[in-house]
Amino acid sequence: MLKFIFKRLFYGFLVIFGVLIVVFFIFHALPGDPVAMMVGQRSDVATREVIEKELGLNKPLPTQLAHYLNDVSIISLHENTDENKTRYRYTSLVNVGNNTLVIKAPYLRRSFQTNKRVDEIIFEHMEGTFWLAIAAMIFATVFGIVFGIFCALKQNTFIDHSLIIVSILGISVPSFVAAILVIWLFAVLLSDYTGLNATGQLWDTDPMTGETYLVLKNLILPAFTLGLRPLSIIVQLTRSSMLEVLTQDYIRTARAKGLKYYAIIVKHALKNALNPVITAVSGWLASLMAGAFFIEWVFNWKGLGLVAIKSVESLDFPVVMGCTLFIAMVFVFVNIVVDILYATIDPRVRLD
Amino acid sequence: MQKVILWLSIISVTVFSCKTKKSNANYKIFRYNETQGIGSLDPAFANTPPNMWAVNQIFNGLVEVDNQLAIRPSLAESWTISRDGRVYTFKLKKGVFFHDNEVFENGKGREVTAYDFVYSFKRIVDPKTESRGSWIFNGKVKTNSLGAIADDAFKAIGDYTLQITLQQPFSPFLKLLTMPYGFVVPKEAVEKYGKDFRTHPVGTGPFYFKIWNEGSTLVLLKNLNYWKTDNVGVKLPYLDGVQISFITDENMAFINFNQKKFDFLSGINESSRDMIIDHDGIIKKEFADKFKVQKLLYMNTEYIGFQLDTSKYIDKNHPILDKRIRQALNYAIDRDELITYLRNGLGIPGTAGIVPYPILFKHKIKGYYYNPQKSTELLKQAGFAKKKLHLTFYTTPPYRQIAEYLQKSWGKLGIEVKIEVNQAATHRSMADKGEIKFFRASWIGDYLDPENYLALFYGNNFAPKGPNKTHYKNSTFDNLYEEAQTQNDQDLRMENYSKMDQLMMEEAPIIVLFYDELIRLAQNNVQGLEPNAMNMLFLESVKLN
């Protein structure tokens, strides 16, 4: 088990490293001048040169990459100055001449646009994405399983067919189209009845006291929209796996024993039918954490996707890179967890 | 199963119906949205309109612009300019205090002195600050023998007298000082917070900073010790606070405004524009009853630039380098029609020069009108009577519609134009580097002076280092430009500028499309929100009834 985890962590590290290199070069291959985006329409030579120097944009690309890697790396080499100390927040290990070998948390630099530390930006925006993904997943799983069982039990009836058709629609409608429809319907046309906002955050601020308070209702529409696709998939998965299980011999045995209908469905059939569903759900979670870009954009939901899209527009390299690395990390981590989970649930799967 | 469903519904009902705190309705909070987002509340970084709007509420400078665009005293009580136009001496108001903040002794705001201005200005020009506004002083204030800014360029004489010395007279200098880069900041806060002063601003303005939940909400509250009063002596501001939201999508913001979740909305997307105004530019009745609608001419000129620098071309006989072709392209556009059909009447046809004449000039200079005959004639002279002219026009996504309209107009005269659309960042860098020869652009005036627009054609301002994207160079123009900077007689100076504008337009390095107008919406209970051509937001005398 431990050996497996270490092996996967090592592969994960390689994946993240690869992502870093690819994103770095793609980003720098894009035409566009980040300094021009920072200074605005009017500037002078001096200002531009100062900024270029500060950001290291005047150096050749390989040097820039090396510097970035050094900044991100946990163990790195820096000049031992007070300025660097406050910037990197490191602990010195060994002094090498003027430089010092240090251990530190990855330094993701500061945003070009706002000058805010990127780790702070990610930390601030992570929460929104996280709760949105969780809420969407819970919604999709609960309703998906319920509808799936329902369809399986009423196989080939009108309800079964219509639910399947609706779920195909749910899989194929692009998320931003669904988002706009949902907003138009629930937050504009029916807003007087639903009381829901077209946009809004999980936390709202009381202007006079500055206190923040939870507004859960703002989570409903984005989570619903984000959950539509997984919901549809879970309905179909549950339905087919349930149908398969229901034809098994042990179900017939249970019936023959005279067990109650619900006991057969819930205790015997469902338990076995859920295996593929659970692995699918946990696999989806990672992509929901990363894939809510459109939903976050349309609902203006404060999350990683929203901030990443905005930063691409303004060529804010550190933020784009930071978000990408973070999402890659989430993916690697969740995938390892899913593999372990898979092995735990289904004894036929071995980790090695 | 039924139990589970029952529990789920009980939980969800309790969770979602738990009462969220409603802020006290007795407080007058002015709410507006900023689609572009705010990057920093530090005046040294106030280079976008959203930053400027927020910074304007928190800070003050020496002088300010009123809604009639005249310069009036702010923290300076009065000022004198020396005879040679180089030394500006400001007398400061006494008894102006910074906002109460923990950086000061006992948390009480300290009085503003001339030394604070010296500190603030030196901070702007200090390369370490990386301020976006160092250009307002660099190359203008007195320098030492090394070419750096002299120590005594900004000088405090006692607590309440400030002296700024320029290298050479620069007539629009006072106007520069109205920009946020000229605002006063306290040393204590800047030194304590460093780069994070952007989220911990302390100033002297009508509102003080309360909380900024980035990307979601920004709250400013009433400064009870604000130094300004209205004309009957009531302390300003009237509002208890300002709350700014950050909805990125303009249509979404409009929906929220419609649901009365904002008091004010600026900038309306094309798709919502049809709901508000008809094609004659008249505000629809049902809308005018529901909201206050302001149509506002502001200092933004939308134009198309040509790259004039021969060194940027492989083909040294490229048609764009021919003045007649550029003029022909100019004459081919029916600007009235463009404004009527594509902009719902928003904007004034660009039939004069680069300077938005209705705001800054008394007289209109001669630009280009719709004249297809002349266009054809010019094309013929340039040798394109039979031969077809092929060009590629570069634009950004929001201007695609206009580009397609222009394509059609040019097409009617046999000029075949291909459209390339790039994202704003890419477009801008390509135009700055001279990689694209025929591109859309716009210029929003930084301060209220034609000089700011004509700097786009000054020979020493070539892009990417300066704003001259077209690489227009004309020695007569340059001489006039330099001469005008030192002119003290404002009428003569303006005359010079209109001469320059005329001279430049004759060469047609650009096609002026229109002088922009925008729509600002407010709820009916908002009072005292005056429009101004700088498109600034002044909230100190706004009331909510």
Tab-separated table of N, CA and C in Angstrom, chain A residues 31-33 36-51 54 110 112-116 124-125 142 146 149 183 187-188 191 196-199 201 203-217 220 266 270 297-298 300 302 306 310 313 315, chain B residues 1 8 15-16 20-24 27 29 38-39 45 47 127 130-132 134-135 138 140 195-196 198 210-211 213-217 219 221 240 243 246-249 252 255-256 259 261 425-426 428-430 432 442-447 451-452 455 461 464-467:
chain	number	residue	atom	x	y	z
A	31	PRO	N	1.276	35.610	-28.109
A	31	PRO	CA	1.672	36.994	-28.328
A	31	PRO	C	0.993	37.861	-27.276
A	32	GLY	N	1.594	38.942	-26.925
A	32	GLY	CA	1.006	39.798	-25.905
A	32	GLY	C	2.083	40.225	-24.942
A	33	ASP	N	1.931	41.397	-24.421
A	33	ASP	CA	2.962	41.973	-23.586
A	33	ASP	C	2.370	42.232	-22.202
A	36	ALA	N	2.568	45.762	-20.849
A	36	ALA	CA	1.608	46.716	-21.413
A	36	ALA	C	0.257	46.570	-20.726
A	37	MET	N	-0.106	45.327	-20.384
A	37	MET	CA	-1.380	45.116	-19.708
A	37	MET	C	-1.350	45.697	-18.299
A	38	MET	N	-0.168	45.761	-17.717
A	38	MET	CA	-0.083	46.257	-16.351
A	38	MET	C	-0.106	47.768	-16.288
A	39	VAL	N	0.629	48.412	-17.194
A	39	VAL	CA	0.806	49.850	-17.035
A	39	VAL	C	-0.388	50.647	-17.510
A	40	GLY	N	-1.251	50.053	-18.329
A	40	GLY	CA	-2.367	50.833	-18.834
A	40	GLY	C	-1.980	51.527	-20.112
A	41	GLN	N	-2.804	52.475	-20.555
A	41	GLN	CA	-2.586	53.025	-21.888
A	41	GLN	C	-1.411	53.998	-21.947
A	42	ARG	N	-1.073	54.589	-20.824
A	42	ARG	CA	-0.011	55.586	-20.868
A	42	ARG	C	1.098	55.200	-19.919
A	43	SER	N	2.318	55.270	-20.361
A	43	SER	CA	3.422	54.975	-19.462
A	43	SER	C	4.670	55.597	-20.045
A	44	ASP	N	5.774	55.461	-19.346
A	44	ASP	CA	7.021	55.931	-19.923
A	44	ASP	C	8.054	54.810	-19.857
A	45	VAL	N	9.170	55.056	-20.520
A	45	VAL	CA	10.202	54.025	-20.645
A	45	VAL	C	10.664	53.555	-19.273
A	46	ALA	N	10.881	54.509	-18.367
A	46	ALA	CA	11.429	54.173	-17.052
A	46	ALA	C	10.527	53.177	-16.333
A	47	THR	N	9.234	53.458	-16.306
A	47	THR	CA	8.298	52.582	-15.611
A	47	THR	C	8.345	51.179	-16.188
A	48	ARG	N	8.308	51.105	-17.509
A	48	ARG	CA	8.308	49.792	-18.152
A	48	ARG	C	9.560	49.008	-17.806
A	49	GLU	N	10.709	49.704	-17.841
A	49	GLU	CA	11.959	48.999	-17.573
A	49	GLU	C	12.028	48.501	-16.139
A	50	VAL	N	11.538	49.324	-15.217
A	50	VAL	CA	11.530	48.919	-13.806
A	50	VAL	C	10.694	47.655	-13.638
A	51	ILE	N	9.522	47.647	-14.253
A	51	ILE	CA	8.626	46.504	-14.087
A	51	ILE	C	9.239	45.265	-14.734
A	54	GLU	N	11.943	43.959	-12.489
A	54	GLU	CA	11.403	43.374	-11.263
A	54	GLU	C	10.820	41.984	-11.533
A	110	ARG	N	3.775	37.020	-7.025
A	110	ARG	CA	2.642	37.921	-6.862
A	110	ARG	C	1.980	38.167	-8.203
A	112	PHE	N	0.641	39.849	-11.409
A	112	PHE	CA	1.083	41.021	-12.170
A	112	PHE	C	0.074	42.147	-12.026
A	113	GLN	N	-1.187	41.792	-12.072
A	113	GLN	CA	-2.237	42.806	-12.116
A	113	GLN	C	-2.481	43.456	-10.769
A	114	THR	N	-2.545	42.644	-9.719
A	114	THR	CA	-2.982	43.208	-8.446
A	114	THR	C	-1.886	43.220	-7.400
A	115	ASN	N	-0.737	42.572	-7.699
A	115	ASN	CA	0.349	42.577	-6.747
A	115	ASN	C	0.043	41.776	-5.488
A	116	LYS	N	-1.007	40.964	-5.540
A	116	LYS	CA	-1.348	40.148	-4.380
A	116	LYS	C	-0.602	38.827	-4.494
A	124	GLU	N	-7.867	31.933	-1.207
A	124	GLU	CA	-9.140	32.650	-1.104
A	124	GLU	C	-10.201	32.086	-2.044
A	125	HIS	N	-9.753	31.692	-3.237
A	125	HIS	CA	-10.719	31.256	-4.240
A	125	HIS	C	-11.020	29.769	-4.188
A	142	VAL	N	-27.144	11.960	-4.810
A	142	VAL	CA	-28.412	11.606	-4.164
A	142	VAL	C	-29.508	11.432	-5.199
A	146	VAL	N	-31.281	7.891	-6.710
A	146	VAL	CA	-32.727	7.732	-6.551
A	146	VAL	C	-33.406	7.536	-7.906
A	149	ILE	N	-32.401	4.105	-9.551
A	149	ILE	CA	-33.118	2.945	-9.020
A	149	ILE	C	-34.535	2.939	-9.549
A	183	ILE	N	-30.374	30.392	-15.131
A	183	ILE	CA	-30.462	31.766	-14.600
A	183	ILE	C	-31.722	32.444	-15.112
A	187	ALA	N	-33.786	32.721	-11.913
A	187	ALA	CA	-33.349	33.954	-11.261
A	187	ALA	C	-33.919	35.201	-11.928
A	188	VAL	N	-34.489	35.054	-13.121
A	188	VAL	CA	-35.065	36.237	-13.760
A	188	VAL	C	-36.581	36.092	-13.862
A	191	SER	N	-37.912	34.903	-10.398
A	191	SER	CA	-37.134	35.366	-9.247
A	191	SER	C	-38.021	35.792	-8.081
A	196	LEU	N	-34.206	33.693	-5.661
A	196	LEU	CA	-32.797	33.384	-5.901
A	196	LEU	C	-32.130	34.493	-6.700
A	197	ASN	N	-30.820	34.646	-6.503
A	197	ASN	CA	-30.057	35.649	-7.231
A	197	ASN	C	-29.406	35.033	-8.461
A	198	ALA	N	-29.260	35.862	-9.492
A	198	ALA	CA	-28.564	35.390	-10.684
A	198	ALA	C	-27.092	35.161	-10.360
A	199	THR	N	-26.549	36.025	-9.535
A	199	THR	CA	-25.155	35.883	-9.137
A	199	THR	C	-25.101	36.119	-7.638
A	201	GLN	N	-22.385	35.229	-3.897
A	201	GLN	CA	-21.328	34.418	-3.319
A	201	GLN	C	-21.843	33.645	-2.119
A	203	TRP	N	-20.471	33.752	0.739
A	203	TRP	CA	-20.388	34.660	1.877
A	203	TRP	C	-20.791	36.043	1.440
A	204	ASP	N	-21.597	36.693	2.233
A	204	ASP	CA	-21.958	38.063	1.940
A	204	ASP	C	-21.421	38.916	3.080
A	205	THR	N	-21.272	40.212	2.806
A	205	THR	CA	-20.699	41.068	3.818
A	205	THR	C	-21.730	42.078	4.285
A	206	ASP	N	-21.845	42.252	5.548
A	206	ASP	CA	-22.689	43.306	6.064
A	206	ASP	C	-21.895	44.601	5.973
A	207	PRO	N	-22.375	45.560	5.184
A	207	PRO	CA	-21.548	46.732	4.934
A	207	PRO	C	-21.219	47.539	6.194
A	208	MET	N	-22.133	47.623	7.130
A	208	MET	CA	-21.870	48.489	8.273
A	208	MET	C	-20.885	47.870	9.258
A	209	THR	N	-21.051	46.578	9.529
A	209	THR	CA	-20.178	45.970	10.523
A	209	THR	C	-18.980	45.294	9.889
A	210	GLY	N	-19.067	45.010	8.591
A	210	GLY	CA	-17.972	44.326	7.924
A	210	GLY	C	-17.967	42.837	8.213
A	211	GLU	N	-18.996	42.347	8.917
A	211	GLU	CA	-19.055	40.913	9.206
A	211	GLU	C	-19.511	40.154	7.971
A	212	THR	N	-18.984	38.944	7.825
A	212	THR	CA	-19.453	38.123	6.716
A	212	THR	C	-20.423	37.087	7.257
A	213	TYR	N	-21.396	36.769	6.462
A	213	TYR	CA	-22.345	35.734	6.859
A	213	TYR	C	-22.655	34.841	5.671
A	214	LEU	N	-23.071	33.630	6.001
A	214	LEU	CA	-23.277	32.596	4.995
A	214	LEU	C	-24.592	32.829	4.254
A	215	VAL	N	-24.563	32.763	2.917
A	215	VAL	CA	-25.799	32.848	2.152
A	215	VAL	C	-25.894	31.566	1.335
A	216	LEU	N	-26.428	30.530	1.938
A	216	LEU	CA	-26.430	29.229	1.267
A	216	LEU	C	-27.275	29.216	0.004
A	217	LYS	N	-28.296	30.073	-0.048
A	217	LYS	CA	-29.180	30.004	-1.203
A	217	LYS	C	-28.452	30.376	-2.500
A	220	ILE	N	-27.374	27.366	-4.534
A	220	ILE	CA	-28.334	26.445	-5.158
A	220	ILE	C	-28.191	26.392	-6.682
A	266	VAL	N	-32.860	-2.420	-1.419
A	266	VAL	CA	-31.895	-1.584	-0.713
A	266	VAL	C	-30.708	-2.403	-0.201
A	270	LEU	N	-28.947	-2.865	-4.189
A	270	LEU	CA	-28.300	-1.543	-4.256
A	270	LEU	C	-26.840	-1.608	-3.815
A	297	TRP	N	-17.860	31.284	-14.243
A	297	TRP	CA	-17.860	32.504	-15.042
A	297	TRP	C	-19.279	33.053	-15.168
A	298	VAL	N	-20.213	32.201	-15.564
A	298	VAL	CA	-21.576	32.690	-15.804
A	298	VAL	C	-22.231	33.147	-14.497
A	300	ASN	N	-20.688	34.115	-11.931
A	300	ASN	CA	-19.776	35.013	-11.255
A	300	ASN	C	-19.432	34.466	-9.866
A	302	LYS	N	-17.187	33.175	-7.063
A	302	LYS	CA	-15.786	33.415	-6.725
A	302	LYS	C	-15.058	32.095	-6.507
A	306	LEU	N	-12.946	31.136	-12.154
A	306	LEU	CA	-13.198	32.538	-12.483
A	306	LEU	C	-11.897	33.332	-12.482
A	310	LYS	N	-9.988	35.137	-15.803
A	310	LYS	CA	-9.667	36.570	-15.792
A	310	LYS	C	-8.167	36.788	-15.988
A	313	GLU	N	-6.934	36.442	-19.543
A	313	GLU	CA	-7.248	37.629	-20.337
A	313	GLU	C	-6.244	38.740	-20.137
A	315	LEU	N	-3.143	38.352	-19.145
A	315	LEU	CA	-1.775	37.824	-19.232
A	315	LEU	C	-1.089	37.821	-17.873
B	1	MET	N	-35.987	4.117	2.587
B	1	MET	CA	-35.837	5.078	1.508
B	1	MET	C	-36.674	6.323	1.746
B	8	LEU	N	-33.771	14.260	4.256
B	8	LEU	CA	-33.105	15.173	3.331
B	8	LEU	C	-33.914	16.442	3.154
B	15	VAL	N	-31.824	24.291	6.345
B	15	VAL	CA	-30.584	24.962	5.959
B	15	VAL	C	-30.869	26.181	5.095
B	16	PHE	N	-31.722	25.984	4.107
B	16	PHE	CA	-31.897	27.077	3.156
B	16	PHE	C	-32.818	28.175	3.667
B	20	THR	N	-30.923	34.780	6.797
B	20	THR	CA	-29.671	35.470	6.593
B	20	THR	C	-29.851	36.891	7.112
B	21	LYS	N	-28.769	37.392	7.655
B	21	LYS	CA	-28.865	38.727	8.249
B	21	LYS	C	-29.075	39.767	7.155
B	22	LYS	N	-30.068	40.571	7.319
B	22	LYS	CA	-30.284	41.670	6.380
B	22	LYS	C	-29.643	42.901	6.982
B	23	SER	N	-28.873	43.634	6.152
B	23	SER	CA	-28.224	44.806	6.720
B	23	SER	C	-29.295	45.860	7.014
B	24	ASN	N	-29.040	46.656	7.985
B	24	ASN	CA	-30.022	47.627	8.444
B	24	ASN	C	-30.412	48.584	7.322
B	27	TYR	N	-29.508	52.490	7.001
B	27	TYR	CA	-28.246	53.024	6.511
B	27	TYR	C	-28.342	53.272	5.017
B	29	ILE	N	-26.525	53.031	1.938
B	29	ILE	CA	-25.348	52.450	1.306
B	29	ILE	C	-25.531	52.535	-0.205
B	38	ILE	N	-11.447	45.502	-9.534
B	38	ILE	CA	-10.494	46.484	-9.028
B	38	ILE	C	-9.203	45.758	-8.695
B	39	GLY	N	-8.084	46.300	-9.164
B	39	GLY	CA	-6.811	45.635	-8.939
B	39	GLY	C	-6.128	46.109	-7.678
B	45	PHE	N	-1.292	52.967	-8.208
B	45	PHE	CA	-1.635	51.957	-9.211
B	45	PHE	C	-2.996	52.213	-9.845
B	47	ASN	N	-4.539	52.993	-12.518
B	47	ASN	CA	-4.405	53.199	-13.964
B	47	ASN	C	-5.613	52.701	-14.752
B	127	PRO	N	11.467	54.280	-8.373
B	127	PRO	CA	11.302	53.047	-9.168
B	127	PRO	C	10.870	51.863	-8.316
B	130	GLU	N	7.274	51.032	-8.310
B	130	GLU	CA	6.723	50.512	-9.576
B	130	GLU	C	5.383	51.141	-9.898
B	131	SER	N	5.222	52.391	-9.512
B	131	SER	CA	3.949	53.060	-9.761
B	131	SER	C	3.692	53.156	-11.259
B	132	ARG	N	2.396	53.053	-11.622
B	132	ARG	CA	2.031	53.200	-13.027
B	132	ARG	C	1.997	54.674	-13.430
B	134	SER	N	4.433	57.190	-12.701
B	134	SER	CA	5.623	58.022	-12.571
B	134	SER	C	5.783	58.962	-13.770
B	135	TRP	N	5.098	58.642	-14.871
B	135	TRP	CA	5.223	59.503	-16.059
B	135	TRP	C	4.671	60.898	-15.824
B	138	ASN	N	8.043	62.308	-14.216
B	138	ASN	CA	9.279	62.070	-14.966
B	138	ASN	C	9.306	62.919	-16.225
B	140	LYS	N	9.239	65.973	-16.369
B	140	LYS	CA	8.537	67.248	-16.213
B	140	LYS	C	9.102	68.044	-15.041
B	195	LYS	N	3.765	46.519	-0.050
B	195	LYS	CA	2.991	46.224	-1.251
B	195	LYS	C	1.520	46.011	-0.932
B	196	ASP	N	1.220	45.637	0.309
B	196	ASP	CA	-0.172	45.380	0.656
B	196	ASP	C	-0.927	46.640	1.061
B	198	ARG	N	-2.182	48.253	-1.006
B	198	ARG	CA	-3.292	48.148	-1.950
B	198	ARG	C	-4.576	47.657	-1.292
B	210	LYS	N	-13.259	49.902	4.600
B	210	LYS	CA	-13.745	48.999	5.632
B	210	LYS	C	-13.293	47.563	5.370
B	211	ILE	N	-13.760	46.998	4.255
B	211	ILE	CA	-13.421	45.602	3.999
B	211	ILE	C	-13.401	45.359	2.494
B	213	ASN	N	-13.394	41.999	0.186
B	213	ASN	CA	-13.395	40.568	-0.049
B	213	ASN	C	-13.206	40.419	-1.546
B	214	GLU	N	-11.967	40.233	-1.980
B	214	GLU	CA	-11.639	40.407	-3.389
B	214	GLU	C	-12.458	39.526	-4.318
B	215	GLY	N	-12.942	40.141	-5.385
B	215	GLY	CA	-13.754	39.408	-6.347
B	215	GLY	C	-15.197	39.313	-5.914
B	216	SER	N	-15.519	39.761	-4.705
B	216	SER	CA	-16.899	39.649	-4.293
B	216	SER	C	-17.480	40.974	-3.804
B	217	THR	N	-16.839	41.613	-2.851
B	217	THR	CA	-17.397	42.891	-2.415
B	217	THR	C	-16.329	43.793	-1.798
B	219	VAL	N	-16.229	47.379	0.584
B	219	VAL	CA	-17.063	48.308	1.346
B	219	VAL	C	-16.227	49.492	1.824
B	221	LEU	N	-16.788	53.124	4.103
B	221	LEU	CA	-17.766	53.756	4.985
B	221	LEU	C	-17.484	55.242	5.141
B	240	ASP	N	-23.868	56.832	3.990
B	240	ASP	CA	-23.211	56.143	5.089
B	240	ASP	C	-22.116	55.208	4.587
B	243	GLN	N	-20.861	50.339	-1.383
B	243	GLN	CA	-20.569	48.918	-1.518
B	243	GLN	C	-20.420	48.586	-3.001
B	246	PHE	N	-18.623	42.854	-7.769
B	246	PHE	CA	-17.745	42.570	-8.903
B	246	PHE	C	-18.327	41.499	-9.805
B	247	ILE	N	-19.452	41.788	-10.438
B	247	ILE	CA	-20.021	40.837	-11.385
B	247	ILE	C	-19.345	41.086	-12.725
B	248	THR	N	-18.751	40.048	-13.274
B	248	THR	CA	-17.908	40.214	-14.453
B	248	THR	C	-18.708	40.420	-15.726
B	249	ASP	N	-19.892	39.830	-15.770
B	249	ASP	CA	-20.649	39.871	-17.006
B	249	ASP	C	-21.604	41.064	-17.002
B	252	MET	N	-25.307	40.206	-16.747
B	252	MET	CA	-25.647	39.782	-15.388
B	252	MET	C	-25.796	40.994	-14.488
B	255	ILE	N	-29.062	42.615	-15.130
B	255	ILE	CA	-30.166	41.887	-14.497
B	255	ILE	C	-30.265	42.276	-13.022
B	256	ASN	N	-29.129	42.309	-12.360
B	256	ASN	CA	-29.117	42.670	-10.942
B	256	ASN	C	-29.573	44.103	-10.710
B	259	GLN	N	-33.199	44.307	-10.921
B	259	GLN	CA	-33.851	43.800	-9.715
B	259	GLN	C	-33.551	44.683	-8.507
B	261	LYS	N	-30.805	45.633	-7.190
B	261	LYS	CA	-29.743	45.232	-6.272
B	261	LYS	C	-28.566	46.203	-6.346
B	425	ALA	N	-5.187	41.623	-25.307
B	425	ALA	CA	-3.768	41.681	-24.943
B	425	ALA	C	-2.878	41.475	-26.168
B	426	THR	N	-3.257	40.497	-26.988
B	426	THR	CA	-2.496	40.199	-28.190
B	426	THR	C	-2.559	41.371	-29.161
B	428	ARG	N	-3.115	44.461	-28.650
B	428	ARG	CA	-2.393	45.616	-28.192
B	428	ARG	C	-0.895	45.469	-28.404
B	429	SER	N	-0.380	44.289	-28.083
B	429	SER	CA	1.055	44.130	-28.216
B	429	SER	C	1.467	44.140	-29.684
B	430	MET	N	0.605	43.579	-30.554
B	430	MET	CA	0.949	43.590	-31.982
B	430	MET	C	0.926	45.017	-32.532
B	432	ASP	N	1.444	47.752	-30.780
B	432	ASP	CA	2.570	48.481	-30.201
B	432	ASP	C	3.870	48.161	-30.908
B	442	SER	N	-8.309	52.983	-29.318
B	442	SER	CA	-9.081	54.057	-28.714
B	442	SER	C	-8.185	54.776	-27.725
B	443	TRP	N	-8.543	55.980	-27.417
B	443	TRP	CA	-7.768	56.718	-26.432
B	443	TRP	C	-8.717	57.387	-25.450
B	444	ILE	N	-8.576	57.027	-24.180
B	444	ILE	CA	-9.346	57.679	-23.131
B	444	ILE	C	-8.456	58.728	-22.505
B	445	GLY	N	-8.893	59.958	-22.494
B	445	GLY	CA	-8.064	61.033	-21.956
B	445	GLY	C	-7.692	60.773	-20.510
B	446	ASP	N	-6.391	60.922	-20.199
B	446	ASP	CA	-5.959	60.735	-18.815
B	446	ASP	C	-6.303	61.965	-18.000
B	447	TYR	N	-6.177	63.103	-18.631
B	447	TYR	CA	-6.533	64.349	-17.971
B	447	TYR	C	-7.107	65.272	-19.040
B	451	GLU	N	-3.454	68.178	-25.017
B	451	GLU	CA	-2.064	67.704	-25.042
B	451	GLU	C	-2.015	66.189	-24.887
B	452	ASN	N	-2.873	65.670	-24.014
B	452	ASN	CA	-2.896	64.239	-23.730
B	452	ASN	C	-3.219	63.427	-24.985
B	455	ALA	N	-0.257	63.886	-27.742
B	455	ALA	CA	0.968	63.149	-27.414
B	455	ALA	C	1.032	61.840	-28.197
B	461	ASN	N	7.469	59.865	-29.003
B	461	ASN	CA	6.631	58.987	-28.187
B	461	ASN	C	6.333	57.649	-28.850
B	464	PRO	N	6.608	50.792	-28.670
B	464	PRO	CA	5.878	50.481	-27.430
B	464	PRO	C	6.282	51.328	-26.234
B	465	LYS	N	7.327	52.158	-26.358
B	465	LYS	CA	7.748	52.925	-25.191
B	465	LYS	C	6.768	54.055	-24.885
B	466	GLY	N	6.205	54.623	-25.910
B	466	GLY	CA	5.274	55.735	-25.696
B	466	GLY	C	3.940	55.415	-26.336
B	467	PRO	N	3.028	56.375	-26.351
B	467	PRO	CA	1.689	56.088	-26.882
B	467	PRO	C	1.543	56.248	-28.400
